[in-house]
Amino acid sequence: GSLPALSSFRIGGGRNATFAVALPSAVTVRGESGELSVTGFHADGHAAQATRLSAEGTAIVKIGASVSIPAGQAAGRYEGSYPVTIAYN
């Protein structure tokens, strides 16, 4: 298996502008062996965080989530997508 890793997005806008990150509460990923639920989305450690761009007008936003694999779930590749909304304040 693979080691877990955060998704990483680089965003840009006005210098020192504040922004908020909105994430889904859950998504379903699918594979040949069935479906899994991905929950607990968080941005840089917070479920919905307001933060600030740098003096250069950029920021790196890291997204993580959790997946619980039920007993008996077949190994395999599961794929899906999730929305990330960045709202400038």
PDB file of N, CA, C and O in Angstrom, residues 46-89:
ATOM      1  N   HIS A  46      -7.666  22.193   9.945  1.00  0.00           N
ATOM      2  CA  HIS A  46      -8.935  22.779  10.380  1.00  0.00           C
ATOM      3  C   HIS A  46     -10.039  22.415   9.387  1.00  0.00           C
ATOM      4  O   HIS A  46      -9.814  22.381   8.192  1.00  0.00           O
ATOM      5  N   ALA A  47     -11.235  22.177   9.880  1.00  0.00           N
ATOM      6  CA  ALA A  47     -12.345  21.803   9.013  1.00  0.00           C
ATOM      7  C   ALA A  47     -12.706  22.928   8.050  1.00  0.00           C
ATOM      8  O   ALA A  47     -12.978  22.696   6.881  1.00  0.00           O
ATOM      9  N   ALA A  48     -12.761  24.137   8.519  1.00  0.00           N
ATOM     10  CA  ALA A  48     -13.028  25.300   7.651  1.00  0.00           C
ATOM     11  C   ALA A  48     -12.197  26.429   8.229  1.00  0.00           C
ATOM     12  O   ALA A  48     -12.478  26.913   9.313  1.00  0.00           O
ATOM     13  N   GLN A  49     -11.174  26.812   7.532  1.00  0.00           N
ATOM     14  CA  GLN A  49     -10.242  27.758   8.131  1.00  0.00           C
ATOM     15  C   GLN A  49     -10.196  29.044   7.328  1.00  0.00           C
ATOM     16  O   GLN A  49     -10.319  29.033   6.121  1.00  0.00           O
ATOM     17  N   ALA A  50     -10.046  30.140   8.027  1.00  0.00           N
ATOM     18  CA  ALA A  50      -9.802  31.425   7.381  1.00  0.00           C
ATOM     19  C   ALA A  50      -8.325  31.726   7.582  1.00  0.00           C
ATOM     20  O   ALA A  50      -7.795  31.556   8.672  1.00  0.00           O
ATOM     21  N   THR A  51      -7.684  32.137   6.528  1.00  0.00           N
ATOM     22  CA  THR A  51      -6.258  32.404   6.624  1.00  0.00           C
ATOM     23  C   THR A  51      -5.894  33.543   5.682  1.00  0.00           C
ATOM     24  O   THR A  51      -6.754  34.153   5.069  1.00  0.00           O
ATOM     25  N   ARG A  52      -4.621  33.823   5.551  1.00  0.00           N
ATOM     26  CA  ARG A  52      -4.161  34.991   4.811  1.00  0.00           C
ATOM     27  C   ARG A  52      -3.111  34.584   3.787  1.00  0.00           C
ATOM     28  O   ARG A  52      -2.257  33.748   4.048  1.00  0.00           O
ATOM     29  N   LEU A  53      -3.175  35.220   2.594  1.00  0.00           N
ATOM     30  CA  LEU A  53      -2.127  35.052   1.597  1.00  0.00           C
ATOM     31  C   LEU A  53      -0.869  35.768   2.058  1.00  0.00           C
ATOM     32  O   LEU A  53      -0.925  36.677   2.883  1.00  0.00           O
ATOM     33  N   SER A  54       0.255  35.389   1.511  1.00  0.00           N
ATOM     34  CA  SER A  54       1.529  36.007   1.866  1.00  0.00           C
ATOM     35  C   SER A  54       1.634  37.413   1.275  1.00  0.00           C
ATOM     36  O   SER A  54       0.764  37.851   0.497  1.00  0.00           O
ATOM     37  N   ALA A  55       2.709  38.097   1.583  1.00  0.00           N
ATOM     38  CA  ALA A  55       2.968  39.424   1.019  1.00  0.00           C
ATOM     39  C   ALA A  55       3.134  39.349  -0.499  1.00  0.00           C
ATOM     40  O   ALA A  55       2.935  40.338  -1.200  1.00  0.00           O
ATOM     41  N   GLU A  56       3.472  38.169  -1.020  1.00  0.00           N
ATOM     42  CA  GLU A  56       3.571  37.966  -2.468  1.00  0.00           C
ATOM     43  C   GLU A  56       2.226  37.592  -3.084  1.00  0.00           C
ATOM     44  O   GLU A  56       2.110  37.448  -4.292  1.00  0.00           O
ATOM     45  N   GLY A  57       1.207  37.380  -2.247  1.00  0.00           N
ATOM     46  CA  GLY A  57      -0.133  37.040  -2.735  1.00  0.00           C
ATOM     47  C   GLY A  57      -0.347  35.571  -3.022  1.00  0.00           C
ATOM     48  O   GLY A  57      -1.191  35.220  -3.835  1.00  0.00           O
ATOM     49  N   THR A  58       0.396  34.689  -2.346  1.00  0.00           N
ATOM     50  CA  THR A  58       0.234  33.254  -2.564  1.00  0.00           C
ATOM     51  C   THR A  58       0.098  32.516  -1.240  1.00  0.00           C
ATOM     52  O   THR A  58       0.447  33.032  -0.182  1.00  0.00           O
ATOM     53  N   ALA A  59      -0.398  31.295  -1.327  1.00  0.00           N
ATOM     54  CA  ALA A  59      -0.473  30.403  -0.169  1.00  0.00           C
ATOM     55  C   ALA A  59      -0.521  28.972  -0.676  1.00  0.00           C
ATOM     56  O   ALA A  59      -0.969  28.708  -1.797  1.00  0.00           O
ATOM     57  N   ILE A  60      -0.064  28.060   0.148  1.00  0.00           N
ATOM     58  CA  ILE A  60      -0.200  26.631  -0.117  1.00  0.00           C
ATOM     59  C   ILE A  60      -1.258  26.109   0.846  1.00  0.00           C
ATOM     60  O   ILE A  60      -1.157  26.304   2.057  1.00  0.00           O
ATOM     61  N   VAL A  61      -2.289  25.474   0.302  1.00  0.00           N
ATOM     62  CA  VAL A  61      -3.352  24.880   1.112  1.00  0.00           C
ATOM     63  C   VAL A  61      -3.219  23.372   1.000  1.00  0.00           C
ATOM     64  O   VAL A  61      -3.189  22.823  -0.098  1.00  0.00           O
ATOM     65  N   LYS A  62      -3.120  22.710   2.152  1.00  0.00           N
ATOM     66  CA  LYS A  62      -3.003  21.255   2.182  1.00  0.00           C
ATOM     67  C   LYS A  62      -4.306  20.668   2.704  1.00  0.00           C
ATOM     68  O   LYS A  62      -4.834  21.122   3.709  1.00  0.00           O
ATOM     69  N   ILE A  63      -4.804  19.655   1.991  1.00  0.00           N
ATOM     70  CA  ILE A  63      -6.094  19.033   2.304  1.00  0.00           C
ATOM     71  C   ILE A  63      -5.870  17.582   2.705  1.00  0.00           C
ATOM     72  O   ILE A  63      -5.153  16.854   2.027  1.00  0.00           O
ATOM     73  N   GLY A  64      -6.520  17.172   3.788  1.00  0.00           N
ATOM     74  CA  GLY A  64      -6.475  15.786   4.226  1.00  0.00           C
ATOM     75  C   GLY A  64      -7.876  15.274   4.503  1.00  0.00           C
ATOM     76  O   GLY A  64      -8.834  16.046   4.553  1.00  0.00           O
ATOM     77  N   ALA A  65      -8.012  13.978   4.674  1.00  0.00           N
ATOM     78  CA  ALA A  65      -9.298  13.351   4.973  1.00  0.00           C
ATOM     79  C   ALA A  65      -9.032  11.968   5.559  1.00  0.00           C
ATOM     80  O   ALA A  65      -7.887  11.528   5.632  1.00  0.00           O
ATOM     81  N   SER A  66     -10.091  11.289   5.946  1.00  0.00           N
ATOM     82  CA  SER A  66      -9.988   9.945   6.520  1.00  0.00           C
ATOM     83  C   SER A  66     -10.860   8.979   5.743  1.00  0.00           C
ATOM     84  O   SER A  66     -11.899   9.355   5.213  1.00  0.00           O
ATOM     85  N   VAL A  67     -10.425   7.744   5.724  1.00  0.00           N
ATOM     86  CA  VAL A  67     -11.236   6.676   5.130  1.00  0.00           C
ATOM     87  C   VAL A  67     -11.192   5.485   6.076  1.00  0.00           C
ATOM     88  O   VAL A  67     -10.137   5.117   6.578  1.00  0.00           O
ATOM     89  N   SER A  68     -12.356   4.942   6.367  1.00  0.00           N
ATOM     90  CA  SER A  68     -12.446   3.731   7.179  1.00  0.00           C
ATOM     91  C   SER A  68     -12.708   2.566   6.239  1.00  0.00           C
ATOM     92  O   SER A  68     -13.657   2.608   5.449  1.00  0.00           O
ATOM     93  N   ILE A  69     -11.881   1.558   6.342  1.00  0.00           N
ATOM     94  CA  ILE A  69     -12.025   0.408   5.459  1.00  0.00           C
ATOM     95  C   ILE A  69     -12.691  -0.710   6.253  1.00  0.00           C
ATOM     96  O   ILE A  69     -12.135  -1.203   7.239  1.00  0.00           O
ATOM     97  N   PRO A  70     -13.905  -1.083   5.834  1.00  0.00           N
ATOM     98  CA  PRO A  70     -14.632  -2.124   6.562  1.00  0.00           C
ATOM     99  C   PRO A  70     -13.922  -3.481   6.481  1.00  0.00           C
ATOM    100  O   PRO A  70     -13.226  -3.768   5.503  1.00  0.00           O
ATOM    101  N   ALA A  71     -14.120  -4.299   7.494  1.00  0.00           N
ATOM    102  CA  ALA A  71     -13.578  -5.656   7.475  1.00  0.00           C
ATOM    103  C   ALA A  71     -14.101  -6.376   6.236  1.00  0.00           C
ATOM    104  O   ALA A  71     -15.270  -6.248   5.866  1.00  0.00           O
ATOM    105  N   GLY A  72     -13.227  -7.080   5.571  1.00  0.00           N
ATOM    106  CA  GLY A  72     -13.632  -7.843   4.394  1.00  0.00           C
ATOM    107  C   GLY A  72     -13.630  -7.052   3.099  1.00  0.00           C
ATOM    108  O   GLY A  72     -13.899  -7.623   2.042  1.00  0.00           O
ATOM    109  N   GLN A  73     -13.357  -5.759   3.157  1.00  0.00           N
ATOM    110  CA  GLN A  73     -13.324  -4.946   1.931  1.00  0.00           C
ATOM    111  C   GLN A  73     -12.156  -5.413   1.077  1.00  0.00           C
ATOM    112  O   GLN A  73     -11.029  -5.554   1.568  1.00  0.00           O
ATOM    113  N   ALA A  74     -12.414  -5.665  -0.176  1.00  0.00           N
ATOM    114  CA  ALA A  74     -11.371  -6.158  -1.079  1.00  0.00           C
ATOM    115  C   ALA A  74     -10.347  -5.066  -1.366  1.00  0.00           C
ATOM    116  O   ALA A  74     -10.690  -3.890  -1.487  1.00  0.00           O
ATOM    117  N   ALA A  75      -9.093  -5.482  -1.458  1.00  0.00           N
ATOM    118  CA  ALA A  75      -8.029  -4.551  -1.843  1.00  0.00           C
ATOM    119  C   ALA A  75      -8.239  -4.146  -3.303  1.00  0.00           C
ATOM    120  O   ALA A  75      -8.832  -4.882  -4.089  1.00  0.00           O
ATOM    121  N   GLY A  76      -7.784  -2.954  -3.635  1.00  0.00           N
ATOM    122  CA  GLY A  76      -7.903  -2.505  -5.014  1.00  0.00           C
ATOM    123  C   GLY A  76      -7.736  -1.012  -5.101  1.00  0.00           C
ATOM    124  O   GLY A  76      -7.494  -0.326  -4.112  1.00  0.00           O
ATOM    125  N   ARG A  77      -7.870  -0.502  -6.297  1.00  0.00           N
ATOM    126  CA  ARG A  77      -7.747   0.932  -6.540  1.00  0.00           C
ATOM    127  C   ARG A  77      -9.130   1.566  -6.488  1.00  0.00           C
ATOM    128  O   ARG A  77     -10.057   1.091  -7.146  1.00  0.00           O
ATOM    129  N   TYR A  78      -9.238   2.622  -5.714  1.00  0.00           N
ATOM    130  CA  TYR A  78     -10.485   3.364  -5.569  1.00  0.00           C
ATOM    131  C   TYR A  78     -10.228   4.790  -6.021  1.00  0.00           C
ATOM    132  O   TYR A  78      -9.208   5.377  -5.690  1.00  0.00           O
ATOM    133  N   GLU A  79     -11.154   5.351  -6.779  1.00  0.00           N
ATOM    134  CA  GLU A  79     -10.971   6.694  -7.322  1.00  0.00           C
ATOM    135  C   GLU A  79     -12.203   7.541  -7.067  1.00  0.00           C
ATOM    136  O   GLU A  79     -13.313   7.040  -6.989  1.00  0.00           O
ATOM    137  N   GLY A  80     -11.982   8.843  -6.983  1.00  0.00           N
ATOM    138  CA  GLY A  80     -13.064   9.799  -6.821  1.00  0.00           C
ATOM    139  C   GLY A  80     -12.509  11.202  -6.854  1.00  0.00           C
ATOM    140  O   GLY A  80     -11.307  11.418  -7.057  1.00  0.00           O
ATOM    141  N   SER A  81     -13.352  12.162  -6.639  1.00  0.00           N
ATOM    142  CA  SER A  81     -12.922  13.548  -6.603  1.00  0.00           C
ATOM    143  C   SER A  81     -13.686  14.274  -5.496  1.00  0.00           C
ATOM    144  O   SER A  81     -14.663  13.743  -4.957  1.00  0.00           O
ATOM    145  N   TYR A  82     -13.216  15.459  -5.167  1.00  0.00           N
ATOM    146  CA  TYR A  82     -13.883  16.257  -4.141  1.00  0.00           C
ATOM    147  C   TYR A  82     -13.716  17.724  -4.479  1.00  0.00           C
ATOM    148  O   TYR A  82     -12.704  18.139  -5.048  1.00  0.00           O
ATOM    149  N   PRO A  83     -14.726  18.548  -4.148  1.00  0.00           N
ATOM    150  CA  PRO A  83     -14.623  19.985  -4.430  1.00  0.00           C
ATOM    151  C   PRO A  83     -13.852  20.709  -3.333  1.00  0.00           C
ATOM    152  O   PRO A  83     -13.932  20.364  -2.160  1.00  0.00           O
ATOM    153  N   VAL A  84     -13.079  21.706  -3.739  1.00  0.00           N
ATOM    154  CA  VAL A  84     -12.401  22.616  -2.818  1.00  0.00           C
ATOM    155  C   VAL A  84     -12.794  24.016  -3.254  1.00  0.00           C
ATOM    156  O   VAL A  84     -12.581  24.386  -4.405  1.00  0.00           O
ATOM    157  N   THR A  85     -13.387  24.796  -2.351  1.00  0.00           N
ATOM    158  CA  THR A  85     -13.783  26.158  -2.668  1.00  0.00           C
ATOM    159  C   THR A  85     -12.937  27.123  -1.847  1.00  0.00           C
ATOM    160  O   THR A  85     -12.858  26.999  -0.629  1.00  0.00           O
ATOM    161  N   ILE A  86     -12.299  28.061  -2.539  1.00  0.00           N
ATOM    162  CA  ILE A  86     -11.532  29.112  -1.884  1.00  0.00           C
ATOM    163  C   ILE A  86     -12.338  30.407  -2.047  1.00  0.00           C
ATOM    164  O   ILE A  86     -12.654  30.810  -3.161  1.00  0.00           O
ATOM    165  N   ALA A  87     -12.708  31.018  -0.940  1.00  0.00           N
ATOM    166  CA  ALA A  87     -13.493  32.268  -0.974  1.00  0.00           C
ATOM    167  C   ALA A  87     -12.657  33.380  -0.363  1.00  0.00           C
ATOM    168  O   ALA A  87     -12.247  33.304   0.797  1.00  0.00           O
ATOM    169  N   TYR A  88     -12.393  34.402  -1.164  1.00  0.00           N
ATOM    170  CA  TYR A  88     -11.636  35.549  -0.665  1.00  0.00           C
ATOM    171  C   TYR A  88     -12.568  36.452   0.126  1.00  0.00           C
ATOM    172  O   TYR A  88     -13.699  36.696  -0.271  1.00  0.00           O
ATOM    173  N   ASN A  89     -12.097  36.944   1.257  1.00  0.00           N
ATOM    174  CA  ASN A  89     -12.912  37.797   2.131  1.00  0.00           C
ATOM    175  C   ASN A  89     -12.746  39.270   1.766  1.00  0.00           C
ATOM    176  O   ASN A  89     -11.805  39.691   1.213  1.00  0.00           O
TER     177      ASN A  89
END
